[in-house]
Protein backbone atom coordinates (compact mmCIF):
# COMPACT_ATOMS: atom_id res chain seq x y z
CA UNK A 1 0.00 0.00 0.00
CA UNK A 2 1.39 3.37 -0.99
CA UNK A 3 2.61 5.68 1.75
CA UNK A 4 -0.13 8.27 1.26
CA UNK A 5 -2.90 5.63 1.12
CA UNK A 6 -1.63 4.01 4.32
CA UNK A 7 -1.69 7.41 6.00
CA UNK A 8 -5.18 8.16 4.69
CA UNK A 9 -6.68 4.98 6.10
CA UNK A 10 -5.00 5.49 9.45
CA UNK A 11 -6.81 8.83 9.62
CA UNK A 12 -10.11 7.07 8.77
CA UNK A 13 -9.62 4.48 11.50
CA UNK A 14 -8.75 7.22 13.96
CA UNK A 15 -12.04 8.99 13.22
CA UNK A 16 -14.07 5.77 13.48
CA UNK A 17 -12.56 5.12 16.92
CA UNK A 18 -14.73 7.92 18.28
CA UNK A 19 -17.89 6.20 17.09
CA UNK A 20 -16.76 2.98 18.76
CA UNK A 21 -16.54 4.75 22.11
CA UNK A 22 -19.94 6.42 21.68
CA UNK A 23 -21.62 3.10 20.86
CA UNK A 24 -20.14 1.44 23.95
CA UNK A 25 -21.40 4.37 26.10
CA UNK A 26 -19.33 3.27 29.10
CA UNK A 27 -21.56 0.21 29.51
CA UNK A 28 -18.64 -2.17 29.89
CA UNK A 29 -17.40 -0.55 33.12
CA UNK A 30 -20.99 0.08 34.29
CA UNK A 31 -21.73 -3.60 33.72
CA UNK A 32 -18.90 -4.70 36.01
CA UNK A 33 -19.96 -2.24 38.71
CA UNK A 34 -23.62 -3.30 38.85
CA UNK A 35 -23.00 -6.97 38.09
CA UNK A 36 -21.08 -7.17 41.37
CA UNK A 37 -23.46 -4.94 43.35
CA UNK A 38 -26.82 -6.53 42.55
CA UNK A 39 -28.17 -9.94 43.49
CA UNK A 40 -30.08 -10.40 40.23
CA UNK A 41 -27.13 -10.53 37.84
CA UNK A 42 -29.20 -11.68 34.89
CA UNK A 43 -31.22 -8.48 35.17
CA UNK A 44 -28.01 -6.48 34.72
CA UNK A 45 -27.12 -8.58 31.67
CA UNK A 46 -30.63 -8.24 30.27
CA UNK A 47 -30.76 -4.46 30.71
CA UNK A 48 -27.31 -3.96 29.21
CA UNK A 49 -28.05 -6.11 26.15
CA UNK A 50 -31.39 -4.39 25.46
CA UNK A 51 -29.90 -0.91 25.86
CA UNK A 52 -26.95 -1.54 23.54
CA UNK A 53 -29.19 -3.33 21.02
CA UNK A 54 -31.49 -0.29 20.78
CA UNK A 55 -28.68 2.26 20.52
CA UNK A 56 -26.81 0.11 17.98
CA UNK A 57 -29.92 -0.22 15.81
CA UNK A 58 -30.41 3.55 15.88
CA UNK A 59 -26.77 4.10 14.94
CA UNK A 60 -27.02 1.55 12.12
CA UNK A 61 -30.09 3.26 10.67
CA UNK A 62 -28.65 6.75 10.93
CA UNK A 63 -25.24 5.63 9.67
CA UNK A 64 -26.59 3.92 6.55
CA UNK A 65 -28.79 6.92 5.76
CA UNK A 66 -25.81 9.30 5.99
CA UNK A 67 -23.08 7.07 4.55
CA UNK A 68 -22.83 9.18 1.39
CA UNK A 69 -22.15 12.29 3.47
CA UNK A 70 -19.38 10.53 5.39
CA UNK A 71 -18.01 9.16 2.13
CA UNK A 72 -17.67 12.67 0.74
CA UNK A 73 -16.39 14.19 3.99
CA UNK A 74 -13.72 11.51 4.54
CA UNK A 75 -13.00 11.04 0.82
CA UNK A 76 -13.53 7.29 1.20
CA UNK A 77 -15.60 4.93 -0.95
CA UNK A 78 -19.22 4.66 0.28
CA UNK A 79 -18.98 0.86 0.25
CA UNK A 80 -16.15 1.02 2.80
CA UNK A 81 -18.20 3.39 4.98
CA UNK A 82 -21.05 0.88 4.90
CA UNK A 83 -18.71 -1.92 5.99
CA UNK A 84 -17.33 0.25 8.80
CA UNK A 85 -20.83 1.05 10.09
CA UNK A 86 -21.76 -2.62 10.21
CA UNK A 87 -18.46 -3.55 11.87
CA UNK A 88 -18.97 -0.90 14.57
CA UNK A 89 -22.50 -2.15 15.27
CA UNK A 90 -21.51 -5.81 15.39
CA UNK A 91 -18.60 -5.04 17.71
CA UNK A 92 -20.90 -3.03 20.01
CA UNK A 93 -23.31 -5.97 20.27
CA UNK A 94 -20.62 -8.28 21.70
CA UNK A 95 -19.41 -5.85 24.39
CA UNK A 96 -21.66 -7.25 27.12
CA UNK A 97 -21.21 -10.95 26.22
CA UNK A 98 -17.43 -10.48 26.39
CA UNK A 99 -17.77 -8.53 29.65
CA UNK A 100 -19.89 -11.34 31.10
CA UNK A 101 -17.12 -13.84 30.32
CA UNK A 102 -14.60 -11.61 32.11
CA UNK A 103 -16.88 -11.12 35.12
CA UNK A 104 -17.47 -14.88 35.38
CA UNK A 105 -13.73 -15.57 35.07
CA UNK A 106 -13.83 -17.59 31.84
CA UNK A 107 -10.54 -16.53 30.23
CA UNK A 108 -10.15 -19.68 28.11
CA UNK A 109 -13.44 -19.22 26.27
CA UNK A 110 -12.85 -15.46 26.06
CA UNK A 111 -9.42 -16.00 24.49
CA UNK A 112 -10.71 -18.72 22.16
CA UNK A 113 -13.37 -16.39 20.72
CA UNK A 114 -10.93 -13.48 20.39
CA UNK A 115 -8.28 -15.67 18.75
CA UNK A 116 -10.93 -17.24 16.52
CA UNK A 117 -11.92 -13.77 15.34
CA UNK A 118 -8.31 -13.00 14.42
CA UNK A 119 -7.84 -16.34 12.64
CA UNK A 120 -11.00 -15.87 10.57
CA UNK A 121 -10.04 -12.28 9.74
CA UNK A 122 -6.50 -13.16 8.68
CA UNK A 123 -7.62 -16.25 6.73
CA UNK A 124 -10.23 -14.28 4.80
CA UNK A 125 -7.68 -11.55 4.03
CA UNK A 126 -5.32 -14.18 2.62
CA UNK A 127 -8.16 -15.67 0.58
CA UNK A 128 -9.49 -12.37 -0.79
CA UNK A 129 -6.14 -10.71 -1.46
CA UNK A 130 -4.03 -13.64 -2.68
CA UNK A 131 -6.04 -16.77 -3.44
CA UNK A 132 -9.20 -15.31 -4.99
CA UNK A 133 -7.46 -13.35 -7.81
CA UNK A 134 -5.58 -16.50 -8.86
CA UNK A 135 -8.70 -18.68 -8.67
CA UNK A 136 -10.68 -16.14 -10.74
CA UNK A 137 -8.02 -16.23 -13.47
CA UNK A 138 -7.61 -19.99 -13.35
CA UNK A 139 -11.36 -20.71 -13.51
CA UNK A 140 -13.10 -18.06 -15.66
CA UNK A 141 -16.87 -18.08 -15.36
CA UNK A 142 -16.71 -19.93 -12.04
CA UNK A 143 -18.07 -18.87 -8.64
CA UNK A 144 -14.65 -17.41 -7.78
CA UNK A 145 -14.67 -15.32 -10.94
CA UNK A 146 -18.18 -14.02 -10.17
CA UNK A 147 -17.27 -12.72 -6.69
CA UNK A 148 -13.90 -11.22 -7.64
CA UNK A 149 -13.60 -7.56 -8.66
CA UNK A 150 -10.19 -6.25 -9.64
CA UNK A 151 -8.89 -3.24 -7.74
CA UNK A 152 -11.13 -3.81 -4.71
CA UNK A 153 -8.41 -4.93 -2.30
CA UNK A 154 -9.29 -2.35 0.37
CA UNK A 155 -12.97 -3.32 0.28
CA UNK A 156 -11.99 -6.97 0.70
CA UNK A 157 -10.00 -6.10 3.85
CA UNK A 158 -13.09 -4.51 5.41
CA UNK A 159 -15.33 -7.33 4.19
CA UNK A 160 -13.07 -9.85 5.94
CA UNK A 161 -13.33 -7.82 9.15
CA UNK A 162 -17.12 -7.65 8.78
CA UNK A 163 -17.49 -11.42 8.35
CA UNK A 164 -15.23 -12.10 11.35
CA UNK A 165 -17.29 -9.70 13.50
CA UNK A 166 -20.55 -11.31 12.36
CA UNK A 167 -19.29 -14.79 13.25
CA UNK A 168 -18.17 -13.54 16.66
CA UNK A 169 -21.68 -12.23 17.32
CA UNK A 170 -23.08 -15.59 16.20
CA UNK A 171 -21.02 -17.29 18.94
CA UNK A 172 -22.94 -15.23 21.50
CA UNK A 173 -26.37 -15.81 19.93
CA UNK A 174 -27.49 -17.69 23.05
CA UNK A 175 -27.05 -14.53 25.16
CA UNK A 176 -29.52 -12.71 22.94
CA UNK A 177 -31.94 -15.65 22.82
CA UNK A 178 -32.12 -15.51 26.63
CA UNK A 179 -33.17 -11.84 26.67
CA UNK A 180 -36.39 -11.26 28.59
CA UNK A 181 -38.71 -8.56 27.37
CA UNK A 182 -38.57 -6.82 30.73
CA UNK A 183 -36.63 -3.64 31.30
CA UNK A 184 -35.68 -2.14 34.66
CA UNK A 185 -35.83 1.58 33.94
CA UNK A 186 -34.35 2.58 37.31
CA UNK A 187 -31.39 0.24 36.84
CA UNK A 188 -30.87 1.56 33.32
CA UNK A 189 -30.82 5.15 34.59
CA UNK A 190 -28.25 4.22 37.24
CA UNK A 191 -26.06 2.46 34.68
CA UNK A 192 -26.29 5.40 32.28
CA UNK A 193 -25.38 7.86 35.03
CA UNK A 194 -22.40 5.70 35.90
CA UNK A 195 -21.41 4.96 32.31
CA UNK A 196 -21.83 8.42 30.78
CA UNK A 197 -18.70 9.90 32.41
CA UNK A 198 -16.85 6.73 31.40
CA UNK A 199 -17.92 7.38 27.80
CA UNK A 200 -16.75 11.00 28.04
CA UNK A 201 -13.44 9.71 29.37
CA UNK A 202 -13.37 7.21 26.50
CA UNK A 203 -13.86 9.98 23.95
CA UNK A 204 -11.06 11.92 25.59
CA UNK A 205 -8.90 8.78 25.46
CA UNK A 206 -9.75 8.42 21.76
CA UNK A 207 -8.49 11.96 21.26
CA UNK A 208 -5.28 11.12 23.11
CA UNK A 209 -4.84 7.93 21.12
CA UNK A 210 -5.75 9.04 17.61
CA UNK A 211 -6.18 12.79 17.27
CA UNK A 212 -2.46 13.24 16.72
CA UNK A 213 -2.74 11.38 13.40
CA UNK A 214 -5.73 13.48 12.37
CA UNK A 215 -3.92 16.72 13.23
CA UNK A 216 -0.76 15.57 11.45
CA UNK A 217 -2.87 15.22 8.32
CA UNK A 218 -4.33 18.71 8.78
CA UNK A 219 -1.41 20.79 10.10
CA UNK A 220 1.43 19.62 7.85
CA UNK A 221 1.81 20.77 4.22
CA UNK A 222 -0.58 18.74 2.01
CA UNK A 223 2.22 17.33 -0.15
CA UNK A 224 3.84 15.53 2.82
CA UNK A 225 1.00 15.20 5.35
CA UNK A 226 -0.24 11.70 4.48
CA UNK A 227 3.30 10.37 4.07
CA UNK A 228 4.24 11.67 7.53
CA UNK A 229 1.07 10.14 9.01
CA UNK A 230 2.01 6.82 7.40
CA UNK A 231 5.51 6.88 8.92
CA UNK A 232 4.22 7.80 12.36
CA UNK A 233 1.42 5.21 12.33
CA UNK A 234 3.79 2.48 11.14
CA UNK A 235 6.36 3.10 13.88
CA UNK A 236 3.58 3.57 16.42
CA UNK A 237 2.91 -0.15 15.90
CA UNK A 238 6.25 -1.00 17.54
CA UNK A 239 4.65 0.01 20.82
CA UNK A 240 2.32 -2.97 20.25
CA UNK A 241 3.96 -5.17 22.89
CA UNK A 242 3.39 -2.63 25.63
CA UNK A 243 -0.13 -2.00 24.32
CA UNK A 244 -0.93 -5.73 24.35
CA UNK A 245 0.48 -6.12 27.86
CA UNK A 246 -1.57 -3.14 29.07
CA UNK A 247 -4.75 -4.31 27.37
CA UNK A 248 -4.45 -7.92 28.51
CA UNK A 249 -3.76 -6.73 32.03
CA UNK A 250 -6.75 -4.35 31.98
CA UNK A 251 -9.07 -7.09 30.71
CA UNK A 252 -8.37 -9.20 33.77
CA UNK A 253 -7.82 -6.55 36.40
CA UNK A 254 -10.97 -4.45 35.97
CA UNK A 255 -13.42 -7.19 37.01
CA UNK A 256 -11.01 -8.18 39.79
CA UNK A 257 -11.05 -4.63 41.20
CA UNK A 258 -14.84 -4.73 41.52
CA UNK A 259 -14.98 -8.33 42.80
CA UNK A 260 -12.36 -7.75 45.49
CA UNK A 261 -13.52 -4.30 46.64
CA UNK A 262 -15.56 -5.66 49.58
CA UNK A 263 -12.51 -7.29 51.22
CA UNK A 264 -10.77 -5.47 54.05
CA UNK A 265 -7.32 -5.89 52.51
CA UNK A 266 -8.40 -4.54 49.09
CA UNK A 267 -6.15 -1.42 49.18
CA UNK A 268 -3.10 -3.54 50.08
CA UNK A 269 -3.90 -6.03 47.32
CA UNK A 270 -4.33 -3.22 44.78
CA UNK A 271 -0.94 -1.79 45.81
CA UNK A 272 0.75 -5.16 45.27
CA UNK A 273 -0.88 -5.60 41.86
CA UNK A 274 0.28 -2.15 40.76
CA UNK A 275 3.80 -3.09 41.78
CA UNK A 276 3.50 -6.27 39.66
CA UNK A 277 2.46 -4.16 36.70
CA UNK A 278 5.30 -1.67 37.16
CA UNK A 279 7.94 -4.41 37.39
CA UNK A 280 6.76 -6.42 34.38
CA UNK A 281 6.01 -3.29 32.34
CA UNK A 282 9.47 -1.87 33.03
CA UNK A 283 11.09 -5.10 31.86
CA UNK A 284 8.95 -5.24 28.71
CA UNK A 285 9.80 -1.62 27.91
CA UNK A 286 13.54 -2.23 28.23
CA UNK A 287 13.48 -5.49 26.23
CA UNK A 288 11.40 -4.05 23.37
CA UNK A 289 13.61 -0.99 23.04
CA UNK A 290 16.80 -3.10 23.06
CA UNK A 291 15.51 -5.44 20.33
CA UNK A 292 13.35 -2.96 18.42
CA UNK A 293 15.67 -2.91 15.40
CA UNK A 294 15.30 -6.69 15.07
CA UNK A 295 11.52 -6.35 15.19
CA UNK A 296 11.54 -3.38 12.80
CA UNK A 297 11.78 -5.19 9.43
CA UNK A 298 9.22 -7.77 10.58
CA UNK A 299 6.56 -5.31 11.70
CA UNK A 300 7.42 -2.47 9.28
CA UNK A 301 8.50 -4.03 5.96
CA UNK A 302 8.63 -0.64 4.21
CA UNK A 303 12.09 0.90 4.92
CA UNK A 304 10.83 4.38 4.03
CA UNK A 305 8.88 4.37 7.30
CA UNK A 306 11.96 3.68 9.46
CA UNK A 307 12.80 7.36 9.58
CA UNK A 308 10.18 7.70 12.34
CA UNK A 309 11.85 5.12 14.60
CA UNK A 310 12.97 7.93 16.91
CA UNK A 311 9.45 8.14 18.35
CA UNK A 312 9.27 4.49 19.44
CA UNK A 313 10.70 4.92 22.99
CA UNK A 314 8.33 7.84 23.57
CA UNK A 315 5.30 5.82 22.47
CA UNK A 316 6.26 2.80 24.57
CA UNK A 317 6.79 4.97 27.65
CA UNK A 318 3.48 6.76 27.01
CA UNK A 319 1.61 3.44 26.95
CA UNK A 320 3.43 2.37 30.10
CA UNK A 321 2.19 5.55 31.84
CA UNK A 322 -1.31 4.80 30.56
CA UNK A 323 -1.10 1.31 32.07
CA UNK A 324 -0.13 2.71 35.46
CA UNK A 325 -2.99 5.21 35.13
CA UNK A 326 -5.37 2.26 34.57
CA UNK A 327 -4.23 0.88 37.94
CA UNK A 328 -4.53 4.22 39.69
CA UNK A 329 -8.01 4.82 38.26
CA UNK A 330 -9.52 2.14 40.51
CA UNK A 331 -10.43 4.71 43.17
CA UNK A 332 -12.95 6.71 41.14
CA UNK A 333 -14.62 3.56 39.80
CA UNK A 334 -15.06 2.08 43.27
CA UNK A 335 -16.14 5.41 44.83
CA UNK A 336 -18.67 5.97 41.99
CA UNK A 337 -16.87 9.18 41.05
CA UNK A 338 -16.55 8.40 37.36
CA UNK A 339 -17.14 12.06 36.52
CA UNK A 340 -13.78 12.89 38.12
CA UNK A 341 -12.23 10.26 35.87
CA UNK A 342 -13.90 11.97 32.91
CA UNK A 343 -12.41 15.31 33.98
CA UNK A 344 -8.94 13.76 34.15
CA UNK A 345 -9.36 12.30 30.67
CA UNK A 346 -10.71 15.59 29.32
CA UNK A 347 -7.69 17.39 30.75
CA UNK A 348 -5.44 14.87 28.96
CA UNK A 349 -7.37 15.37 25.72
CA UNK A 350 -7.11 19.17 25.90
CA UNK A 351 -3.40 18.84 26.63
CA UNK A 352 -3.04 16.53 23.63
CA UNK A 353 -4.77 18.96 21.28
CA UNK A 354 -2.92 22.04 22.53
CA UNK A 355 0.51 20.36 22.42
CA UNK A 356 -0.11 18.88 18.98
CA UNK A 357 -1.07 22.28 17.60
CA UNK A 358 2.04 23.76 19.18
CA UNK A 359 4.56 21.01 18.37
CA UNK A 360 3.52 19.50 15.01
CA UNK A 361 4.53 22.58 12.96
CA UNK A 362 7.94 22.46 14.65
CA UNK A 363 8.75 18.74 14.99
CA UNK A 364 6.08 16.93 12.92
CA UNK A 365 5.30 13.45 14.30
CA UNK A 366 7.97 13.76 17.02
CA UNK A 367 5.86 16.58 18.45
CA UNK A 368 2.84 14.24 18.41
CA UNK A 369 4.76 11.55 20.30
CA UNK A 370 5.93 14.08 22.91
CA UNK A 371 2.35 15.34 23.30
CA UNK A 372 1.08 11.77 23.87
CA UNK A 373 3.72 11.10 26.53
CA UNK A 374 3.04 14.37 28.39
CA UNK A 375 -0.74 13.81 28.28
CA UNK A 376 -0.61 10.24 29.66
CA UNK A 377 2.08 11.14 32.19
CA UNK A 378 0.00 14.06 33.46
CA UNK A 379 -3.14 11.92 33.76
CA UNK A 380 -1.17 9.34 35.74
CA UNK A 381 0.14 11.93 38.22
CA UNK A 382 -3.24 13.65 38.66
CA UNK A 383 -5.00 10.33 39.29
CA UNK A 384 -2.37 9.42 41.89
CA UNK A 385 -2.77 12.72 43.76
CA UNK A 386 -6.59 12.58 43.77
CA UNK A 387 -6.60 8.88 44.63
CA UNK A 388 -4.64 9.60 47.81
CA UNK A 389 -7.44 11.92 48.83
CA UNK A 390 -10.50 9.79 48.02
CA UNK A 391 -9.23 6.19 48.31
CA UNK A 392 -5.74 5.92 49.85
CA UNK A 393 -3.76 2.90 48.64
CA UNK A 394 -0.36 2.07 50.19
CA UNK A 395 1.65 1.90 46.96
CA UNK A 396 5.31 0.93 47.26
CA UNK A 397 6.38 4.26 45.81
CA UNK A 398 10.09 3.69 46.40
CA UNK A 399 10.18 0.38 44.51
CA UNK A 400 7.87 1.48 41.68
CA UNK A 401 9.78 4.74 41.12
CA UNK A 402 13.15 2.98 41.37
CA UNK A 403 12.45 0.19 38.88
CA UNK A 404 10.68 2.41 36.34
CA UNK A 405 13.43 5.06 36.55
CA UNK A 406 16.11 2.43 36.01
CA UNK A 407 14.29 0.97 32.99
CA UNK A 408 13.72 4.43 31.49
CA UNK A 409 17.35 5.44 32.01
CA UNK A 410 18.74 2.20 30.52
CA UNK A 411 16.31 2.45 27.57
CA UNK A 412 17.26 6.06 26.81
CA UNK A 413 21.00 5.46 27.12
CA UNK A 414 20.84 2.40 24.90
CA UNK A 415 18.50 3.73 22.19
CA UNK A 416 20.04 7.17 21.81
CA UNK A 417 23.65 6.22 22.60
CA UNK A 418 24.32 2.54 21.84
CA UNK A 419 21.53 1.54 19.46
CA UNK A 420 22.02 -1.89 17.84
CA UNK A 421 24.98 -2.59 20.15
CA UNK A 422 23.41 -5.72 21.62
CA UNK A 423 26.26 -6.37 24.03
CA UNK A 424 25.34 -3.14 25.82
CA UNK A 425 21.60 -3.75 25.48
CA UNK A 426 21.70 -7.29 26.83
CA UNK A 427 24.02 -6.15 29.64
CA UNK A 428 21.44 -3.52 30.64
CA UNK A 429 18.69 -6.16 30.66
CA UNK A 430 20.89 -8.52 32.74
CA UNK A 431 21.65 -5.77 35.28
CA UNK A 432 17.97 -4.87 35.54
CA UNK A 433 16.93 -8.53 36.06
CA UNK A 434 19.72 -9.03 38.63
CA UNK A 435 18.53 -6.03 40.63
CA UNK A 436 14.96 -7.30 40.44
CA UNK A 437 15.98 -10.76 41.60
CA UNK A 438 17.99 -9.40 44.49
CA UNK A 439 15.19 -7.27 45.89
CA UNK A 440 12.09 -8.96 44.49
CA UNK A 441 13.12 -12.61 44.11
CA UNK A 442 10.20 -13.92 46.12
CA UNK A 443 7.76 -11.70 44.23
CA UNK A 444 9.15 -12.74 40.83
CA UNK A 445 8.88 -16.44 41.69
CA UNK A 446 5.29 -15.82 42.71
CA UNK A 447 4.52 -14.06 39.41
CA UNK A 448 6.12 -16.84 37.36
CA UNK A 449 4.22 -19.48 39.31
XYZ file of C-alpha atoms in Angstrom, residues 136-400:
265
model
C -10.679 -16.143 -10.737
C -8.025 -16.227 -13.475
C -7.611 -19.994 -13.353
C -11.360 -20.711 -13.507
C -13.099 -18.063 -15.656
C -16.873 -18.082 -15.360
C -16.710 -19.931 -12.044
C -18.069 -18.871 -8.641
C -14.651 -17.408 -7.777
C -14.673 -15.318 -10.938
C -18.179 -14.024 -10.169
C -17.270 -12.720 -6.693
C -13.904 -11.216 -7.641
C -13.599 -7.559 -8.655
C -10.194 -6.254 -9.639
C -8.892 -3.237 -7.736
C -11.131 -3.808 -4.708
C -8.409 -4.930 -2.296
C -9.286 -2.353 0.367
C -12.966 -3.322 0.277
C -11.986 -6.969 0.699
C -10.005 -6.103 3.846
C -13.089 -4.514 5.411
C -15.326 -7.333 4.190
C -13.065 -9.854 5.942
C -13.334 -7.823 9.146
C -17.118 -7.650 8.784
C -17.487 -11.423 8.347
C -15.230 -12.100 11.350
C -17.286 -9.696 13.504
C -20.553 -11.311 12.360
C -19.287 -14.795 13.248
C -18.173 -13.539 16.658
C -21.684 -12.227 17.322
C -23.078 -15.590 16.204
C -21.020 -17.289 18.938
C -22.945 -15.227 21.500
C -26.366 -15.808 19.930
C -27.492 -17.687 23.054
C -27.054 -14.533 25.162
C -29.525 -12.706 22.944
C -31.942 -15.650 22.818
C -32.122 -15.505 26.629
C -33.174 -11.839 26.670
C -36.386 -11.265 28.593
C -38.713 -8.556 27.367
C -38.571 -6.819 30.734
C -36.628 -3.641 31.302
C -35.684 -2.144 34.658
C -35.828 1.579 33.944
C -34.351 2.585 37.305
C -31.390 0.240 36.837
C -30.870 1.557 33.317
C -30.816 5.152 34.587
C -28.246 4.223 37.243
C -26.055 2.457 34.684
C -26.295 5.400 32.275
C -25.384 7.861 35.030
C -22.399 5.697 35.905
C -21.407 4.960 32.305
C -21.833 8.421 30.776
C -18.699 9.896 32.414
C -16.847 6.735 31.399
C -17.916 7.375 27.796
C -16.749 11.000 28.045
C -13.444 9.705 29.375
C -13.369 7.208 26.505
C -13.857 9.976 23.952
C -11.055 11.922 25.594
C -8.903 8.780 25.456
C -9.751 8.418 21.756
C -8.489 11.963 21.260
C -5.275 11.120 23.112
C -4.837 7.933 21.120
C -5.753 9.040 17.609
C -6.180 12.792 17.268
C -2.459 13.243 16.718
C -2.742 11.377 13.400
C -5.729 13.483 12.369
C -3.919 16.719 13.226
C -0.765 15.569 11.447
C -2.869 15.220 8.319
C -4.328 18.709 8.777
C -1.413 20.795 10.095
C 1.428 19.623 7.851
C 1.810 20.772 4.219
C -0.582 18.736 2.009
C 2.222 17.330 -0.149
C 3.838 15.531 2.815
C 0.997 15.202 5.349
C -0.238 11.701 4.485
C 3.300 10.372 4.067
C 4.241 11.669 7.534
C 1.073 10.137 9.013
C 2.013 6.822 7.404
C 5.513 6.882 8.920
C 4.222 7.799 12.362
C 1.421 5.211 12.329
C 3.787 2.477 11.140
C 6.364 3.103 13.881
C 3.577 3.568 16.421
C 2.911 -0.153 15.904
C 6.245 -1.001 17.537
C 4.647 0.005 20.817
C 2.324 -2.971 20.246
C 3.959 -5.167 22.888
C 3.390 -2.632 25.633
C -0.125 -2.000 24.321
C -0.925 -5.734 24.348
C 0.475 -6.120 27.860
C -1.565 -3.140 29.073
C -4.753 -4.307 27.366
C -4.445 -7.920 28.506
C -3.763 -6.731 32.030
C -6.748 -4.351 31.984
C -9.070 -7.091 30.708
C -8.370 -9.198 33.768
C -7.819 -6.545 36.396
C -10.969 -4.446 35.968
C -13.424 -7.195 37.006
C -11.009 -8.175 39.795
C -11.052 -4.635 41.196
C -14.842 -4.733 41.525
C -14.985 -8.327 42.798
C -12.362 -7.750 45.491
C -13.524 -4.301 46.644
C -15.561 -5.658 49.577
C -12.511 -7.289 51.217
C -10.768 -5.469 54.052
C -7.321 -5.889 52.514
C -8.403 -4.540 49.089
C -6.147 -1.425 49.184
C -3.097 -3.536 50.077
C -3.897 -6.025 47.319
C -4.329 -3.224 44.775
C -0.941 -1.793 45.808
C 0.747 -5.156 45.274
C -0.883 -5.601 41.864
C 0.282 -2.153 40.760
C 3.803 -3.087 41.782
C 3.501 -6.268 39.663
C 2.460 -4.164 36.696
C 5.300 -1.668 37.162
C 7.939 -4.410 37.387
C 6.758 -6.417 34.381
C 6.011 -3.291 32.345
C 9.471 -1.869 33.032
C 11.095 -5.095 31.864
C 8.948 -5.240 28.713
C 9.803 -1.618 27.911
C 13.543 -2.228 28.228
C 13.482 -5.490 26.229
C 11.403 -4.052 23.371
C 13.614 -0.986 23.042
C 16.803 -3.103 23.055
C 15.510 -5.439 20.333
C 13.350 -2.956 18.425
C 15.668 -2.909 15.395
C 15.304 -6.686 15.072
C 11.520 -6.350 15.187
C 11.543 -3.378 12.803
C 11.784 -5.192 9.435
C 9.218 -7.772 10.577
C 6.558 -5.309 11.699
C 7.420 -2.471 9.280
C 8.502 -4.030 5.958
C 8.634 -0.643 4.206
C 12.087 0.902 4.918
C 10.832 4.377 4.028
C 8.884 4.368 7.300
C 11.958 3.678 9.464
C 12.804 7.358 9.580
C 10.181 7.703 12.340
C 11.848 5.121 14.605
C 12.967 7.934 16.910
C 9.449 8.143 18.353
C 9.270 4.487 19.441
C 10.699 4.918 22.987
C 8.335 7.844 23.571
C 5.299 5.822 22.466
C 6.261 2.800 24.573
C 6.791 4.967 27.651
C 3.482 6.763 27.009
C 1.610 3.444 26.952
C 3.425 2.368 30.103
C 2.192 5.549 31.840
C -1.309 4.801 30.556
C -1.098 1.308 32.065
C -0.131 2.712 35.460
C -2.990 5.212 35.127
C -5.373 2.258 34.572
C -4.227 0.882 37.940
C -4.527 4.224 39.687
C -8.006 4.820 38.264
C -9.519 2.139 40.509
C -10.429 4.713 43.173
C -12.950 6.712 41.136
C -14.619 3.565 39.802
C -15.059 2.077 43.273
C -16.140 5.406 44.825
C -18.665 5.971 41.995
C -16.870 9.184 41.051
C -16.546 8.397 37.364
C -17.136 12.055 36.521
C -13.784 12.888 38.117
C -12.229 10.255 35.869
C -13.900 11.968 32.912
C -12.415 15.311 33.982
C -8.945 13.763 34.153
C -9.359 12.303 30.668
C -10.714 15.593 29.316
C -7.693 17.388 30.753
C -5.441 14.873 28.963
C -7.368 15.370 25.722
C -7.112 19.167 25.897
C -3.403 18.844 26.630
C -3.036 16.526 23.628
C -4.767 18.958 21.279
C -2.916 22.044 22.527
C 0.509 20.364 22.421
C -0.109 18.879 18.985
C -1.066 22.279 17.602
C 2.044 23.758 19.184
C 4.565 21.009 18.365
C 3.524 19.500 15.012
C 4.526 22.582 12.961
C 7.942 22.457 14.650
C 8.752 18.742 14.995
C 6.081 16.933 12.924
C 5.301 13.448 14.302
C 7.973 13.762 17.015
C 5.864 16.576 18.446
C 2.843 14.244 18.414
C 4.763 11.554 20.300
C 5.926 14.085 22.911
C 2.348 15.341 23.305
C 1.085 11.772 23.868
C 3.718 11.101 26.527
C 3.041 14.367 28.387
C -0.738 13.806 28.281
C -0.611 10.243 29.663
C 2.079 11.139 32.195
C -0.005 14.061 33.464
C -3.142 11.916 33.757
C -1.168 9.339 35.738
C 0.138 11.925 38.221
C -3.239 13.650 38.660
C -4.999 10.333 39.295
C -2.375 9.421 41.891
C -2.767 12.717 43.760
C -6.589 12.585 43.766
C -6.600 8.880 44.631
C -4.636 9.598 47.805
C -7.443 11.917 48.828
C -10.498 9.791 48.019
C -9.229 6.187 48.312
C -5.738 5.921 49.850
C -3.762 2.902 48.636
C -0.364 2.068 50.189
C 1.648 1.900 46.960
C 5.308 0.927 47.262
C 6.380 4.265 45.806
C 10.093 3.694 46.397
C 10.176 0.378 44.509
C 7.872 1.476 41.681
